[in-house]
Structures are given as structure tokens and as C-alpha cells.
Tab-separated table of C-alpha atoms in Angstrom:
chain	number	residue	atom	x	y	z
A	212	UNK	CA	-14.718	-4.010	-16.535
A	213	UNK	CA	-17.190	-2.470	-14.461
A	214	UNK	CA	-20.976	-2.551	-15.121
A	215	UNK	CA	-23.111	0.029	-13.179
A	216	UNK	CA	-27.458	-0.078	-14.548
A	217	UNK	CA	-28.772	2.377	-14.101
A	218	UNK	CA	-33.042	1.512	-14.197
A	219	UNK	CA	-32.949	3.087	-18.026
A	220	UNK	CA	-29.907	3.937	-19.328
A	221	UNK	CA	-26.700	2.942	-18.268
A	222	UNK	CA	-22.577	3.410	-19.705
A	223	UNK	CA	-20.288	0.581	-19.916
A	224	UNK	CA	-16.594	1.649	-20.211
A	225	UNK	CA	-13.976	-0.737	-20.934
A	226	UNK	CA	-10.019	-0.361	-21.257
A	227	UNK	CA	-9.951	0.659	-24.605
A	228	UNK	CA	-12.995	3.373	-23.753
A	229	UNK	CA	-15.207	2.064	-25.868
A	230	UNK	CA	-18.586	3.653	-24.422
A	231	UNK	CA	-21.608	2.016	-25.105
A	232	UNK	CA	-25.707	2.671	-24.849
A	233	UNK	CA	-28.050	0.112	-22.108
A	234	UNK	CA	-31.890	0.631	-23.080
A	235	UNK	CA	-35.369	-0.843	-21.231
A	236	UNK	CA	-37.198	-2.450	-23.587
A	237	UNK	CA	-40.333	-2.774	-21.782
A	238	UNK	CA	-42.090	-4.580	-24.077
A	239	UNK	CA	-39.885	-8.003	-23.221
A	240	UNK	CA	-38.192	-6.491	-19.464
A	241	UNK	CA	-34.752	-7.046	-22.139
A	242	UNK	CA	-31.923	-5.231	-22.110
A	243	UNK	CA	-30.205	-4.490	-25.388
A	244	UNK	CA	-26.791	-3.490	-25.006
A	245	UNK	CA	-25.545	-2.084	-28.495
A	246	UNK	CA	-21.412	-1.612	-28.756
A	247	UNK	CA	-19.165	0.709	-31.428
A	248	UNK	CA	-18.641	-2.329	-33.321
A	249	UNK	CA	-21.670	-3.617	-33.903
A	250	UNK	CA	-22.895	-6.662	-32.348
A	251	UNK	CA	-25.439	-6.675	-29.595
A	252	UNK	CA	-25.939	-9.190	-26.035
A	253	UNK	CA	-29.244	-8.996	-24.583
A	254	UNK	CA	-29.824	-9.420	-20.940
A	255	UNK	CA	-32.614	-9.789	-18.827
A	256	UNK	CA	-33.434	-6.718	-17.326
A	257	UNK	CA	-33.056	-7.860	-13.410
A	258	UNK	CA	-29.707	-9.897	-14.056
A	259	UNK	CA	-27.279	-7.884	-12.319
A	260	UNK	CA	-23.191	-8.551	-13.087
A	261	UNK	CA	-20.625	-8.417	-10.182
A	262	UNK	CA	-17.375	-6.433	-10.610
A	263	UNK	CA	-15.026	-8.014	-11.476
A	264	UNK	CA	-12.798	-8.802	-9.092
A	265	UNK	CA	-8.535	-9.376	-9.780
A	266	UNK	CA	-7.672	-13.160	-9.311
A	267	UNK	CA	-3.997	-13.631	-9.182
A	268	UNK	CA	-1.525	-14.900	-6.297
A	269	UNK	CA	0.315	-13.426	-3.970
A	270	UNK	CA	2.731	-14.949	-1.544
A	271	UNK	CA	3.051	-12.123	2.092
A	272	UNK	CA	5.965	-13.230	3.887
A	273	UNK	CA	6.174	-11.896	7.447
A	274	UNK	CA	2.122	-14.133	7.709
A	275	UNK	CA	3.888	-14.969	11.406
A	276	UNK	CA	3.400	-11.309	12.447
A	277	UNK	CA	0.609	-8.878	13.527
A	278	UNK	CA	0.836	-7.036	9.762
A	279	UNK	CA	1.982	-9.349	7.644
A	280	UNK	CA	-1.371	-11.664	8.700
A	281	UNK	CA	-3.940	-8.661	8.249
A	282	UNK	CA	-2.555	-8.386	5.123
A	283	UNK	CA	-3.218	-12.143	4.106
A	284	UNK	CA	-6.809	-12.023	5.877
A	285	UNK	CA	-7.119	-8.657	3.401
A	286	UNK	CA	-6.170	-11.187	0.604
A	287	UNK	CA	-7.573	-13.610	0.685
A	288	UNK	CA	-11.223	-11.040	1.639
A	289	UNK	CA	-9.852	-9.779	-1.775
A	290	UNK	CA	-10.837	-12.275	-4.629
A	291	UNK	CA	-6.384	-13.326	-4.269
A	292	UNK	CA	-5.228	-16.270	-4.001
A	293	UNK	CA	-2.826	-17.080	-0.669
A	294	UNK	CA	-0.208	-19.177	-1.650
A	295	UNK	CA	0.179	-20.819	1.852
A	296	UNK	CA	3.331	-20.620	2.399
A	297	UNK	CA	5.690	-18.052	3.676
A	298	UNK	CA	9.285	-17.119	5.073
A	299	UNK	CA	9.806	-15.707	8.894
A	300	UNK	CA	11.328	-12.611	9.659
A	301	UNK	CA	15.296	-12.884	10.499
A	302	UNK	CA	15.518	-15.181	14.596
A	303	UNK	CA	11.998	-16.615	14.386
A	304	UNK	CA	11.810	-20.018	13.374
A	305	UNK	CA	9.122	-22.093	11.706
A	306	UNK	CA	5.042	-22.281	12.319
A	307	UNK	CA	1.629	-22.536	10.834
A	308	UNK	CA	-0.194	-19.670	11.071
A	309	UNK	CA	-4.285	-19.565	10.160
A	310	UNK	CA	-5.211	-17.522	8.241
A	311	UNK	CA	-9.079	-17.698	7.986
A	312	UNK	CA	-9.752	-21.340	5.906
A	313	UNK	CA	-5.283	-21.383	4.927
A	314	UNK	CA	-3.507	-22.790	6.958
A	315	UNK	CA	-0.492	-21.066	5.567
A	316	UNK	CA	3.922	-22.236	6.281
A	317	UNK	CA	5.530	-20.293	7.409
A	318	UNK	CA	9.558	-21.695	7.162
A	319	UNK	CA	12.573	-20.313	8.377
A	320	UNK	CA	14.572	-17.498	7.543
A	321	UNK	CA	17.285	-19.096	5.159
A	322	UNK	CA	15.113	-21.194	3.905
A	323	UNK	CA	13.229	-18.398	1.735
A	324	UNK	CA	15.173	-18.677	-1.949
A	325	UNK	CA	14.330	-22.793	-2.240
A	326	UNK	CA	10.626	-21.707	-1.240
A	327	UNK	CA	10.242	-18.994	-3.481
A	328	UNK	CA	12.527	-20.828	-6.114
A	329	UNK	CA	9.329	-23.169	-5.870
A	330	UNK	CA	6.965	-20.709	-5.859
A	331	UNK	CA	7.534	-18.868	-8.962
A	332	UNK	CA	7.784	-22.692	-10.765
A	333	UNK	CA	5.145	-23.493	-10.156
A	334	UNK	CA	2.879	-19.736	-10.051
A	335	UNK	CA	5.166	-16.924	-12.523
A	336	UNK	CA	2.917	-14.775	-11.739
A	337	UNK	CA	2.319	-14.578	-8.204
A	338	UNK	CA	3.141	-11.229	-6.399
A	339	UNK	CA	5.526	-11.155	-3.232
A	340	UNK	CA	4.931	-8.755	-0.417
A	341	UNK	CA	6.989	-8.424	2.562
A	342	UNK	CA	6.370	-7.426	6.410
A	343	UNK	CA	9.336	-8.899	8.113
A	344	UNK	CA	11.826	-7.131	9.767
A	345	UNK	CA	13.775	-3.759	9.124
A	346	UNK	CA	17.344	-5.364	8.958
A	347	UNK	CA	15.848	-7.901	6.405
A	348	UNK	CA	14.708	-4.975	4.017
A	349	UNK	CA	17.908	-5.193	2.357
A	350	UNK	CA	18.874	-9.107	2.188
A	351	UNK	CA	15.220	-9.494	1.153
A	352	UNK	CA	14.867	-6.967	-1.742
A	353	UNK	CA	17.857	-8.681	-3.353
A	354	UNK	CA	16.947	-11.856	-3.136
A	355	UNK	CA	13.672	-11.072	-5.097
A	356	UNK	CA	15.574	-9.454	-7.789
A	357	UNK	CA	16.598	-12.738	-8.124
A	358	UNK	CA	14.616	-14.493	-9.244
A	359	UNK	CA	12.612	-11.968	-10.589
A	360	UNK	CA	9.288	-12.018	-8.932
A	361	UNK	CA	7.583	-7.960	-8.048
A	362	UNK	CA	6.983	-7.616	-4.619
A	363	UNK	CA	5.579	-4.766	-2.352
A	364	UNK	CA	8.304	-3.776	-0.021
A	365	UNK	CA	5.756	-2.453	2.936
A	366	UNK	CA	9.080	-3.463	5.559
A	367	UNK	CA	10.172	-0.065	6.761
A	368	UNK	CA	13.514	0.633	7.447
A	369	UNK	CA	17.223	-0.859	5.962
A	370	UNK	CA	18.994	1.601	3.324
A	371	UNK	CA	16.272	2.498	1.410
A	372	UNK	CA	19.092	4.259	-1.562
A	373	UNK	CA	20.705	1.107	-1.674
A	374	UNK	CA	16.650	-0.844	-2.023
A	375	UNK	CA	15.711	1.364	-5.359
A	376	UNK	CA	19.910	1.342	-6.647
A	377	UNK	CA	18.924	-2.760	-5.773
A	378	UNK	CA	15.472	-2.961	-8.216
A	379	UNK	CA	16.866	0.004	-10.701
A	380	UNK	CA	19.732	-1.906	-12.040
A	381	UNK	CA	17.411	-5.586	-11.467
A	382	UNK	CA	15.049	-4.358	-13.617
A	383	UNK	CA	12.173	-5.708	-11.340
A	384	UNK	CA	8.103	-4.241	-10.651
A	385	UNK	CA	8.029	-3.058	-7.343
A	386	UNK	CA	6.052	-0.527	-5.455
A	387	UNK	CA	8.572	1.354	-2.882
A	388	UNK	CA	6.795	3.857	-0.412
A	389	UNK	CA	7.246	3.940	3.939
A	390	UNK	CA	3.592	4.632	4.050
A	391	UNK	CA	0.853	1.771	2.477
A	392	UNK	CA	-1.829	3.396	4.617
A	393	UNK	CA	-4.477	4.657	1.723
A	394	UNK	CA	-5.442	8.592	3.362
A	395	UNK	CA	-2.640	9.073	4.185
A	396	UNK	CA	-0.662	8.405	1.266
A	397	UNK	CA	-3.230	11.159	0.415
A	398	UNK	CA	-2.432	13.905	2.693
A	399	UNK	CA	1.548	12.879	1.708
A	400	UNK	CA	0.476	13.867	-1.421
A	401	UNK	CA	-0.495	16.901	-0.611
A	402	UNK	CA	2.226	18.526	1.064
A	403	UNK	CA	4.627	16.565	-1.824
A	404	UNK	CA	2.410	18.999	-4.098
A	405	UNK	CA	2.403	22.306	-1.233
A	406	UNK	CA	6.670	21.579	-1.168
A	407	UNK	CA	6.819	21.392	-4.505
A	408	UNK	CA	4.774	24.378	-5.146
A	409	UNK	CA	5.551	26.574	-2.548
A	410	UNK	CA	9.093	26.661	-1.589
A	411	UNK	CA	9.912	27.686	1.220
A	412	UNK	CA	6.310	29.298	1.756
A	413	UNK	CA	8.305	27.787	6.319
A	414	UNK	CA	10.829	30.147	5.448
A	415	UNK	CA	12.494	30.484	9.607
A	416	UNK	CA	9.716	28.051	11.565
A	417	UNK	CA	10.888	26.012	13.651
A	418	UNK	CA	9.305	22.159	14.026
A	419	UNK	CA	8.541	19.843	16.640
A	420	UNK	CA	7.515	16.287	15.436
A	421	UNK	CA	6.043	13.401	17.626
A	422	UNK	CA	5.474	9.685	16.147
A	423	UNK	CA	3.886	6.912	18.018
A	424	UNK	CA	3.798	3.447	17.641
A	425	UNK	CA	4.043	-0.245	19.108
A	426	UNK	CA	7.196	-0.887	21.908
A	427	UNK	CA	7.873	-3.053	19.031
A	428	UNK	CA	8.723	-1.105	16.504
A	429	UNK	CA	12.121	-0.362	16.407
A	430	UNK	CA	12.695	3.155	13.562
A	431	UNK	CA	12.342	6.082	13.112
A	432	UNK	CA	8.341	6.093	10.824
A	433	UNK	CA	8.973	6.287	7.331
A	434	UNK	CA	6.047	8.605	6.478
A	435	UNK	CA	7.541	10.965	9.384
A	436	UNK	CA	10.661	10.935	7.691
A	437	UNK	CA	8.716	11.602	4.481
A	438	UNK	CA	6.940	14.308	6.320
A	439	UNK	CA	10.099	16.422	7.478
A	440	UNK	CA	11.734	16.257	3.527
A	441	UNK	CA	8.324	17.932	2.300
A	442	UNK	CA	9.127	20.399	5.468
A	443	UNK	CA	11.985	20.493	4.753
A	444	UNK	CA	11.723	21.644	1.168
A	445	UNK	CA	8.969	24.995	2.784
A	446	UNK	CA	12.132	26.174	4.080
A	447	UNK	CA	11.917	23.858	7.114
A	448	UNK	CA	15.352	23.716	9.205
A	449	UNK	CA	15.171	20.066	10.310
A	450	UNK	CA	17.282	17.173	11.338
A	451	UNK	CA	15.879	13.556	10.916
A	452	UNK	CA	17.011	12.421	13.583
A	453	UNK	CA	15.112	15.094	15.901
A	454	UNK	CA	11.715	13.455	15.479
A	455	UNK	CA	10.451	12.056	18.428
A	456	UNK	CA	10.215	8.844	19.039
A	457	UNK	CA	8.316	7.444	21.570
A	458	UNK	CA	7.948	3.653	22.431
A	459	UNK	CA	6.320	3.823	26.854
A	460	UNK	CA	2.856	3.183	26.342
A	461	UNK	CA	2.534	5.270	29.842
A	462	UNK	CA	3.525	8.030	27.531
A	463	UNK	CA	2.023	7.335	24.590
A	464	UNK	CA	-1.842	7.164	26.636
A	465	UNK	CA	-1.451	10.259	28.981
A	466	UNK	CA	1.573	12.424	26.378
A	467	UNK	CA	-0.109	11.578	23.029
A	468	UNK	CA	-3.171	10.114	23.587
A	469	UNK	CA	-3.487	6.752	22.278
A	470	UNK	CA	-6.662	4.066	23.407
A	471	UNK	CA	-5.116	1.041	25.243
A	472	UNK	CA	-6.646	-0.973	23.087
A	473	UNK	CA	-4.345	-0.359	20.424
A	474	UNK	CA	-1.383	0.386	22.826
A	475	UNK	CA	0.287	-2.822	20.310
A	476	UNK	CA	-0.726	-1.789	17.222
A	477	UNK	CA	-0.856	2.014	16.387
A	478	UNK	CA	0.673	5.477	14.084
A	479	UNK	CA	0.092	8.394	15.419
A	480	UNK	CA	2.721	11.742	13.873
A	481	UNK	CA	1.964	15.463	15.069
A	482	UNK	CA	4.039	17.807	12.632
A	483	UNK	CA	4.001	21.050	15.480
A	484	UNK	CA	5.283	24.998	13.454
A	485	UNK	CA	6.060	28.517	14.667
A	486	UNK	CA	6.896	31.334	13.240
A	487	UNK	CA	10.536	33.118	14.507
A	488	UNK	CA	8.560	35.242	16.419
A	489	UNK	CA	6.741	32.914	17.937
A	490	UNK	CA	2.733	34.886	17.133
A	491	UNK	CA	1.918	31.937	14.363
A	492	UNK	CA	1.496	28.051	15.309
A	493	UNK	CA	0.391	25.602	11.732
A	494	UNK	CA	0.031	21.370	13.602
A	495	UNK	CA	-0.433	18.368	11.684
A	496	UNK	CA	-2.261	15.460	12.727
A	497	UNK	CA	-2.753	12.607	11.036
A	498	UNK	CA	-3.150	8.723	13.850
A	499	UNK	CA	-4.374	5.407	13.059
A	500	UNK	CA	-5.510	2.828	15.234
A	501	UNK	CA	-5.085	-0.637	14.374
A	502	UNK	CA	-3.549	-1.956	10.860
A	503	UNK	CA	-6.543	-2.340	8.308
A	504	UNK	CA	-6.162	1.168	6.399
A	505	UNK	CA	-1.609	-0.800	5.860
A	506	UNK	CA	-2.933	-4.429	5.122
A	507	UNK	CA	-6.289	-2.281	2.182
A	508	UNK	CA	-3.696	0.241	0.947
A	509	UNK	CA	-0.922	-3.012	0.283
A	510	UNK	CA	-3.416	-5.004	-1.292
A	511	UNK	CA	-4.566	-2.437	-3.737
A	512	UNK	CA	-0.905	-1.696	-4.423
A	513	UNK	CA	-0.234	-5.175	-5.406
A	514	UNK	CA	-2.979	-5.276	-7.631
A	515	UNK	CA	-1.939	-2.532	-9.135
A	516	UNK	CA	1.550	-3.523	-9.703
A	517	UNK	CA	-0.312	-7.507	-11.090
A	518	UNK	CA	-1.982	-5.092	-14.059
A	519	UNK	CA	1.438	-3.630	-14.730
A	520	UNK	CA	3.540	-6.146	-14.975
A	521	UNK	CA	1.029	-8.148	-16.892
A	522	UNK	CA	0.923	-5.481	-19.077
A	523	UNK	CA	4.385	-4.935	-19.498
A	524	UNK	CA	4.690	-1.445	-17.901
A	525	UNK	CA	7.572	1.154	-19.472
A	526	UNK	CA	7.735	2.722	-15.068
A	527	UNK	CA	9.218	-0.409	-12.959
A	528	UNK	CA	10.047	1.124	-9.589
A	529	UNK	CA	5.998	2.825	-7.801
A	530	UNK	CA	5.093	3.536	-4.314
A	531	UNK	CA	2.054	4.597	-3.276
A	532	UNK	CA	1.369	7.918	-4.867
A	533	UNK	CA	1.826	6.681	-7.930
A	534	UNK	CA	-1.572	3.940	-7.063
A	535	UNK	CA	-3.714	6.852	-6.058
A	536	UNK	CA	-2.902	8.448	-9.115
A	537	UNK	CA	-4.348	5.330	-11.042
A	538	UNK	CA	-7.474	5.203	-9.176
A	539	UNK	CA	-6.467	1.148	-8.336
A	540	UNK	CA	-8.059	2.204	-3.934
A	541	UNK	CA	-10.604	0.552	-4.013
């Protein structure tokens, strides 16, 4: 519940949509909160009631990586209880990663089931976040489903059809999305609405798609794939394999315009469409430097999923558009 105070009158609305009115009493400088069930609570007028911050245990797998570390830092900033254990991506050994004042033990990939079993036993309400490696997506998801733990699959790549089928059969709560950035999610949602409401609007148009990420990203951007799917519904003949991947730093700076300071962490996407007679062009572009937009969105997804699990929601599989539509972005 969030309380927002105005000088004389304010409204409070809880989850059951019960509305209360606060009125200022000038003589005694006391606020009276009169609820519909006739109870009265008195508070000094200078008392500030903070927004209730979510607090639940969260475990971030892949803390040794830049994205995993960014999510862990954002989790602590949001007031979540960061579990000081994690497991690494395949072929990475044991190490300790310092996240604020928390020393996270990143254990070997082979130890992941033992680690998770122990964590779940001690923290049954834990939510897990995966930012490991594309090659481990399906294997990790199968383990999470086996143990029945709610999870956010932030790692791209893997067999996504198999991933969704695994989660569906296990009946486990999960957020699976090719994109965790809040504003990019909104753009993707708008594209999906346009594709649904105006199918064939770009019939006959040709398209070029270019996406640039740090050289360590080996797979094609999941966001680019999703946007291309929308354009296909809009009538554009374009194959996913035609997406141009830019991974060479020199070309990223000179041809794409990536700032040198962000060569190690960026996401630039460009979609260029041309009419059949070459007289009309459309360009869509979204460029991100750094990782904070994804880290914050991932924490939003974790809060969203924790609430769904606690409420025992009927729906189990979600994406970031579901998070956005529910107004769960902080």
C-alpha cells in the first residue's frame, strides 16, 4: 500500500481498492484517517509514511558476469535480500564476487543443484534470476523446474520453444522475455499492437536490420528477433538469419556510432524499411549504453513474480510485457 500525503486531503488505496480520506485538523495538527469500516487512526501531521518496499530473498546466477553483477547490485538497492551464493556459467570456476557489502560465493556449474536445494530449503520464497550463458539456458531451466523455484530467465539464446514447454509442463512460475529493459519493452509492446491491429501494413517493403552488442555476445539479440517477427506480421518478407550482427569494435564506433566508453556494454538496434518503388523509407532505432536499464527491469520482474507466487496466480508463465501491463515498473 502506498500513502501519498497532500497538505489537507489525500487518498489511500489498498489492494482491495478500499479508499480512505485524510483530513487535516488545524487545531491539533492531527490527521484522522476515516476508513469505511469505521476505525480511526490518528497520526501527527508531520509524520511521513514511506512507501512499503518489497523484501524477499533473491538469488542471481551468473554474478561473475557483468549483467549478473548489475542485477545483484540493483536488487540490493531495491531492498531485496541477496542470497550470498550463486553458480557460474559452464567452464567458469569458483570465485567470490563482492556486491556492495555482500560477498557472493560463485560456485562451479556442476554444484548448482546442491546449492539451489540448500537455498530453497532455507528460503522457500526465494526468486531466482539467470544471467549465465546461452548454452546453459535449457539445462538450467530444467533444473529450476525440477526444484520448483520461480525464476527470471534473463539469459538469451537456447531453444526457446523447449524452454517454454519445460516451464509449462512443470507448472512453475517464470518470467521469460528476450528483453528486460523497461522502455524497450514498451516499444516492443507497441510493435506487437501495431502488428495485431494492422497486419500487412508494410506489405512489399524490404528491410535491413542491424544490431550491435559487445563482442562477447555470441547470439543474435532476442529483441531484434521479436521486432522482426512483428514486421513479418506487418507484411515484410525478412528472415531472422538476415539480421546483421556487428561485433567488431572498430565498425561499432565508425559505422554504428557506439561511444568507445560503452563498447564493452551496449545494445544498438536499427530497422530500415523501404517501399517497393524506393520512394518511402521508415527507420526505427533504439540504442542503449550500459546495463542499468536491464538490471532495473529484471528487479521489477522479480518483484512481480514474487507477488504472483505468493498470491498463487493461475497463470504461471509471463513476459516483460505482462509486467509492464500490470504497472509493476518502479
